[in-house]
Structures are given as C-alpha cells and as structure tokens.
Amino acid sequence: MITSWQSIIEQQQTLSSNANLELTSLFMPLTQLGVLKVTGEDGQNFLQNLLTNDVTDLAINQSQLSGLCNAKGRLFSVFLLIRRKEHYQIIVPKSMCALLQQRLAMYVLRSKVTITDQTDELVCVGLTQPSDDQIESLSLSDMIYQGYGHNNHLCIKLPSNLNRWLYISPQDQADELCKTLAEQQWQLASDSIWNLLDIEAGLPMVFPESKEKFTPQQVNLDLVNGVSFNKGCYPGQEVVARLHYLGKPSRRMFLAEAQTNDLPEIATEVTTEDGNVAGHVVYVEHKSSSTLKMLLSLKLTEDKSKVFLDQSTLIDVISQVATE
C-alpha cells in the first residue's frame, strides 16, 4: 500500500523496468533529476544570451529542450527549460545540477539574476499512460512541451510513443500527490522506465562524464528542436551555426541495443572490428537484465553493422533518431 512519498521511494528500489507500458498507467519518482530556479528581472535576457534555444519563444508553463555550450561549441549541459509566471526552471540530471549552477553563476556578473537549487524543495514524478481515459482528473496537458500549472504544481507532456508527462510538485505536497495517484489506480514503477522512454524518444542528455564532449549536432539536439538558428549570439554559437550552414556533421546520434549484463559508463568508446573509435555512449539504460538500450553518437563514415562495446560486445544499431 502506498502511504507516503518516502514509502514509495523505498518501494521503487525493488522494482525492475519490466512493466507493461501498453496496458498500465504508471508513475515513477524521478529522483535522478534536479531542479534549478532562475529568478530576477534580467532572467530572460540572461538565459537568452547563453542557451542554444530561443528563450523568448516560451509562454508561461511552456518548456523547451535547450543546451549550454562552451566557447568551442561543445555542450556543457542539456536540459528542459520551463518558463513559470515569475521565474524559469531548469530540469537536469541531478549529477549535473551543482556543475550547471556553478557554470551559469560565472556569467551573472552585474545581471539581476539569482540561480538557486530547488531539488530538495520539489519532487519530480514521471507519468505514463497508454490511453487518455484518465487525463482530465489530473489536469494533464495533451500538447508536447506544453504544461498545465495549478497550486504550485506543474505537469508537462514530453515526447514519447506513449502518453508521458513530467509532474513537478512541492515536496510538502508529495504525500497528497501519492494519495491522488493511488486512488486513480496508477501503479508505481521503476525510474529506469523513464530513462528508457527518454532514449526511445531520442532525447540527448549530458552527464558529468560527457560534458564538453559533443557538439549539439553530434547528439541531434538540433533535430529535436533544441537549437534555434534565428536568435543572437551565445557561447559557441559561431561554431554551431557554421556547421549548420556551411558544413555537415561528422557524427549523429543513433538508437541501439546490446546483449550484455554490464552497464557501460557514459562516454564509453564504441569501436570497430579494427579497434578504431566509431563513437561514444550518450545515454544508456537496462531494457532487461541482459539487454541494454542506448543512444550512441557515431561517425557517419563507419560501418554501423559491426561496432562494439569493450571491443567484444556487438551492438545492434537500430536507426538514427530524429532524422533530418
């Protein structure tokens, strides 16, 4: 029985990723995510001058994928940016939260902007549903990246072949959220399912192991509406724009699977039969105890039918995600 937020966290640790997504409404605490809050009268201009996407396009409770690059056009971080009524929120892997906060703080200077970590004040919950028969009861949006907010709660629909939402709630109201979900027969599931849905949707992610390793094009950020080529300058913009208008990416991101029990580290090399580097792991999760599902940044010139993890585990490259 679900009695409190803490109890579901404890229960979740015992669950696998083998839920039937096509038949069941699921909810999963996303303790792997962190939240940064950007406040101040200069907040919009501050973010607009730093990020790959056009912040001015956002309406209240709307979100977008975006990235922060270094001067060489390499991604320091990729995240979901949300505009709230009086501030912005950044949803990012918890392992990147402090690093991103520190990097953003370097650019504040005289701007009237404050960046705070809200991770301990808020809870993030993933919701998935095979059909729309319950969405009205939780006021869930039906438009991708559009959110519905009320009473300090926000729910945003995200890309997936299922119905999928990110629900953000104040920490002190998490128990009430659990009660509502339980009453409506939502079933608790592993947070690994959320990671798998990110991977299947082709959503790039940057972790501490991979920061400043990839350009936006190498992880398809430009193909999932995470880069605006109509806005002004930001760190690395010249490199990103030059590649877009004058060149062709040497790498793109691909969906892949591999039969192994061992979860490779982020940024692990993917090699050819000859031992040459063909690319790197961008995002990976267990699909089952013996199968991995991955996003790989791969050289377009390599034969993708014969690439390996650890020079021994054959990778099945399924397709390029988010094609041009």
XYZ file of C-alpha atoms in Angstrom:
324
model
C 0.000 0.000 0.000
C 1.235 3.497 -0.867
C 1.167 5.673 2.255
C 3.726 8.438 1.719
C 6.333 9.836 -0.647
C 9.146 8.249 1.363
C 7.475 4.850 1.292
C 7.168 4.854 -2.495
C 10.842 5.792 -2.830
C 11.670 2.727 -0.738
C 9.303 0.500 -2.732
C 10.630 1.768 -6.039
C 14.130 0.450 -5.329
C 12.791 -3.113 -5.573
C 11.143 -2.712 -8.992
C 12.500 -3.618 -12.415
C 11.899 -1.992 -15.795
C 9.666 -4.874 -16.950
C 6.305 -3.087 -16.667
C 3.673 -3.374 -19.383
C 3.614 0.184 -20.681
C 0.881 -0.538 -23.198
C -1.672 -1.647 -20.609
C -0.955 0.216 -17.389
C -0.929 3.790 -16.110
C 2.393 4.176 -14.311
C 4.007 6.739 -12.057
C 7.634 6.869 -11.024
C 9.501 9.219 -8.674
C 12.361 10.700 -10.692
C 14.986 11.076 -8.006
C 17.640 11.162 -10.735
C 16.521 14.695 -11.694
C 17.458 18.047 -10.180
C 15.813 21.464 -10.475
C 17.451 24.883 -10.757
C 15.474 28.108 -10.399
C 16.446 31.288 -12.260
C 14.885 34.460 -10.857
C 15.376 38.187 -11.310
C 14.298 40.906 -13.709
C 17.157 40.061 -16.091
C 16.371 36.337 -16.100
C 15.066 36.096 -19.643
C 17.881 38.125 -21.223
C 20.446 36.243 -19.142
C 19.268 32.863 -20.433
C 18.690 34.135 -23.968
C 22.336 35.208 -24.197
C 23.612 31.813 -23.020
C 21.425 29.000 -24.332
C 21.105 27.284 -27.701
C 17.341 27.723 -27.933
C 15.209 30.866 -28.161
C 14.012 31.593 -24.640
C 11.733 34.390 -25.853
C 9.546 31.812 -27.616
C 8.329 30.390 -24.306
C 4.900 31.194 -22.915
C 4.119 30.716 -19.226
C 4.135 26.998 -18.279
C 5.694 26.083 -21.619
C 9.010 24.256 -21.926
C 11.743 23.555 -24.455
C 14.892 21.495 -24.759
C 17.989 23.653 -24.644
C 21.714 23.460 -24.081
C 24.649 25.427 -22.721
C 27.831 25.247 -24.802
C 31.405 26.263 -24.158
C 33.208 28.666 -26.486
C 34.179 25.766 -28.770
C 30.555 24.781 -29.336
C 30.701 21.712 -27.077
C 27.723 21.029 -24.854
C 28.300 21.557 -21.152
C 24.705 20.583 -20.396
C 21.363 19.706 -21.991
C 18.147 20.282 -20.053
C 14.455 21.062 -20.084
C 13.845 24.792 -19.605
C 10.440 25.804 -18.234
C 9.010 29.289 -18.050
C 6.924 29.911 -14.939
C 4.988 33.068 -14.133
C 7.838 34.863 -12.355
C 10.891 32.677 -12.945
C 12.422 29.876 -15.014
C 13.128 26.291 -14.003
C 15.820 24.016 -15.388
C 15.266 20.248 -15.162
C 18.617 18.490 -15.439
C 20.223 15.229 -14.252
C 20.888 15.608 -10.533
C 24.544 14.746 -11.110
C 24.811 17.896 -13.268
C 22.854 20.238 -11.007
C 25.703 21.758 -8.975
C 28.011 21.845 -12.001
C 25.449 23.711 -14.097
C 24.636 26.114 -11.278
C 28.328 26.965 -10.936
C 28.767 27.418 -14.684
C 25.734 29.690 -15.000
C 26.901 31.728 -12.000
C 30.100 32.573 -13.895
C 28.025 34.613 -16.352
C 25.866 36.526 -13.868
C 28.297 39.439 -13.306
C 26.091 42.533 -12.890
C 22.894 40.937 -14.146
C 19.963 40.995 -11.747
C 19.701 37.225 -11.661
C 19.733 34.619 -8.902
C 20.272 30.902 -9.511
C 19.166 28.520 -6.759
C 18.942 24.753 -6.402
C 15.328 23.680 -5.774
C 15.983 19.941 -5.843
C 15.218 19.459 -2.137
C 12.101 21.655 -2.294
C 10.376 19.921 -5.209
C 9.624 16.390 -6.347
C 9.636 15.248 -9.968
C 7.324 12.404 -10.947
C 7.089 10.668 -14.300
C 3.655 9.608 -15.540
C 2.962 7.276 -18.459
C -0.349 6.159 -19.831
C -1.425 4.024 -22.804
C -4.688 5.948 -23.349
C -6.342 9.254 -22.494
C -9.145 7.934 -20.321
C -7.801 9.375 -17.040
C -6.001 12.544 -18.011
C -8.744 15.002 -17.056
C -8.617 14.024 -13.392
C -5.005 15.182 -13.075
C -5.305 18.128 -15.475
C -2.640 16.766 -17.820
C -1.687 18.650 -20.967
C -2.125 16.979 -24.356
C 0.421 19.150 -26.242
C 4.130 18.268 -26.333
C 6.231 20.589 -24.131
C 3.123 22.473 -23.017
C 2.392 22.454 -19.304
C -0.616 22.865 -17.077
C 0.005 24.554 -13.739
C -2.146 24.999 -10.637
C -1.498 25.440 -6.905
C 2.303 25.351 -7.362
C 2.073 22.111 -9.354
C 3.089 21.803 -12.992
C 2.607 18.968 -15.454
C 4.333 18.967 -18.859
C 3.796 16.493 -21.681
C 7.040 15.143 -23.145
C 7.835 13.280 -26.386
C 7.175 9.537 -26.386
C 5.294 6.870 -28.310
C 3.080 6.730 -25.196
C 1.363 9.489 -23.267
C 4.097 10.789 -20.980
C 4.238 13.693 -18.552
C 6.696 15.225 -16.101
C 4.844 16.266 -12.943
C 6.534 18.756 -10.602
C 5.146 19.219 -7.102
C 6.269 20.964 -3.907
C 7.975 18.497 -1.570
C 5.481 19.185 1.234
C 2.585 18.220 -1.057
C 4.129 14.988 -2.342
C 2.130 12.770 0.033
C -1.129 14.224 -1.291
C 0.041 13.594 -4.853
C 0.755 9.951 -3.969
C -2.730 9.603 -2.490
C -4.340 11.017 -5.644
C -2.364 8.687 -7.900
C -3.171 5.642 -5.767
C -6.894 6.478 -5.745
C -6.851 6.631 -9.540
C -5.113 3.235 -9.823
C -1.764 4.487 -11.121
C 0.904 1.842 -10.476
C 4.356 2.516 -9.068
C 7.209 1.754 -11.499
C 10.987 1.929 -11.697
C 12.581 5.220 -12.740
C 14.616 3.223 -15.267
C 11.460 3.161 -17.415
C 11.644 6.945 -17.673
C 15.244 6.738 -18.839
C 14.242 4.168 -21.464
C 11.477 6.451 -22.732
C 13.975 9.321 -22.999
C 16.254 7.063 -25.018
C 13.485 5.794 -27.300
C 12.376 9.394 -27.935
C 15.929 10.297 -28.984
C 16.343 12.962 -26.301
C 20.042 13.694 -25.734
C 21.449 14.021 -22.242
C 24.788 15.265 -20.949
C 26.289 13.905 -17.732
C 29.490 14.819 -15.852
C 31.365 12.142 -17.821
C 30.304 13.632 -21.164
C 30.213 17.384 -20.555
C 32.003 19.398 -23.256
C 32.435 16.269 -25.378
C 29.711 16.674 -28.029
C 28.508 19.458 -30.289
C 24.716 19.893 -30.473
C 24.698 18.252 -33.919
C 26.599 15.182 -32.702
C 23.746 14.351 -30.305
C 20.938 15.553 -32.617
C 19.948 18.454 -30.361
C 19.293 20.497 -33.485
C 16.930 17.791 -34.790
C 14.750 17.716 -31.654
C 14.137 21.483 -31.612
C 16.830 22.193 -29.035
C 18.726 24.750 -31.150
C 17.481 27.992 -32.693
C 19.385 29.285 -35.714
C 17.403 32.544 -35.739
C 18.491 34.018 -32.405
C 21.515 36.099 -31.461
C 24.881 35.070 -30.105
C 25.548 32.658 -27.257
C 28.743 30.836 -26.222
C 29.785 28.547 -29.084
C 27.121 29.917 -31.445
C 29.568 30.641 -34.259
C 30.806 27.043 -34.291
C 27.290 25.584 -34.141
C 25.970 27.906 -36.869
C 28.954 27.354 -39.167
C 28.431 23.609 -39.036
C 24.734 24.084 -39.761
C 25.080 26.448 -42.711
C 28.469 25.587 -44.210
C 29.304 22.059 -43.185
C 27.915 18.634 -42.445
C 28.037 16.839 -39.089
C 30.653 14.114 -38.908
C 28.572 12.309 -36.280
C 24.909 11.824 -35.499
C 23.046 10.063 -32.694
C 21.641 6.550 -33.144
C 19.359 4.254 -31.165
C 20.975 0.905 -30.392
C 20.782 -2.233 -28.260
C 23.353 -4.694 -26.956
C 23.097 -8.067 -25.252
C 25.070 -7.730 -22.024
C 24.545 -7.505 -18.272
C 27.159 -4.799 -17.822
C 26.063 -1.163 -17.919
C 28.830 0.870 -19.600
C 29.784 4.289 -18.310
C 28.570 7.367 -20.121
C 31.054 8.436 -22.839
C 32.418 4.876 -23.168
C 34.067 4.383 -26.556
C 32.295 2.405 -29.263
C 34.821 0.705 -31.534
C 35.035 -1.012 -34.917
C 36.345 -4.520 -35.588
C 39.778 -2.982 -36.081
C 39.650 -1.257 -32.707
C 39.153 2.231 -34.139
C 36.867 4.609 -32.275
C 33.491 4.812 -34.039
C 31.729 6.922 -31.417
C 30.638 7.135 -27.796
C 27.782 6.232 -25.468
C 25.499 9.225 -24.857
C 22.749 7.642 -22.741
C 22.207 4.033 -21.643
C 19.773 2.023 -19.533
C 18.887 -1.624 -18.892
C 15.967 -2.711 -21.072
C 16.110 -6.052 -19.241
C 18.671 -7.839 -17.095
C 20.567 -8.923 -20.209
C 19.779 -6.163 -22.733
C 20.878 -2.536 -22.912
C 19.160 0.244 -24.817
C 21.422 3.142 -25.781
C 21.859 6.388 -27.606
C 25.218 6.490 -29.388
C 26.984 9.362 -31.096
C 28.574 7.638 -34.110
C 30.756 8.679 -37.009
C 28.692 8.692 -40.184
C 31.572 7.151 -42.138
C 31.761 3.933 -40.091
C 30.060 0.618 -40.881
C 27.407 0.549 -38.167
C 26.704 -3.159 -38.598
C 29.974 -4.007 -36.855
C 30.546 -1.778 -33.843
C 31.305 -2.971 -30.335
C 31.283 -2.135 -26.648
C 34.545 -3.005 -24.900
C 35.787 -4.307 -28.269
C 33.794 -7.502 -27.713
C 30.035 -6.932 -27.295
C 28.350 -6.492 -30.681
C 25.961 -3.538 -30.849
C 22.745 -3.649 -32.844
C 22.407 -0.129 -34.270
C 18.670 0.222 -34.925
C 18.338 3.643 -36.546
C 19.321 7.269 -36.460
C 16.959 9.091 -34.132
C 15.303 12.372 -35.134
C 16.431 12.347 -38.766
C 16.773 15.498 -40.842
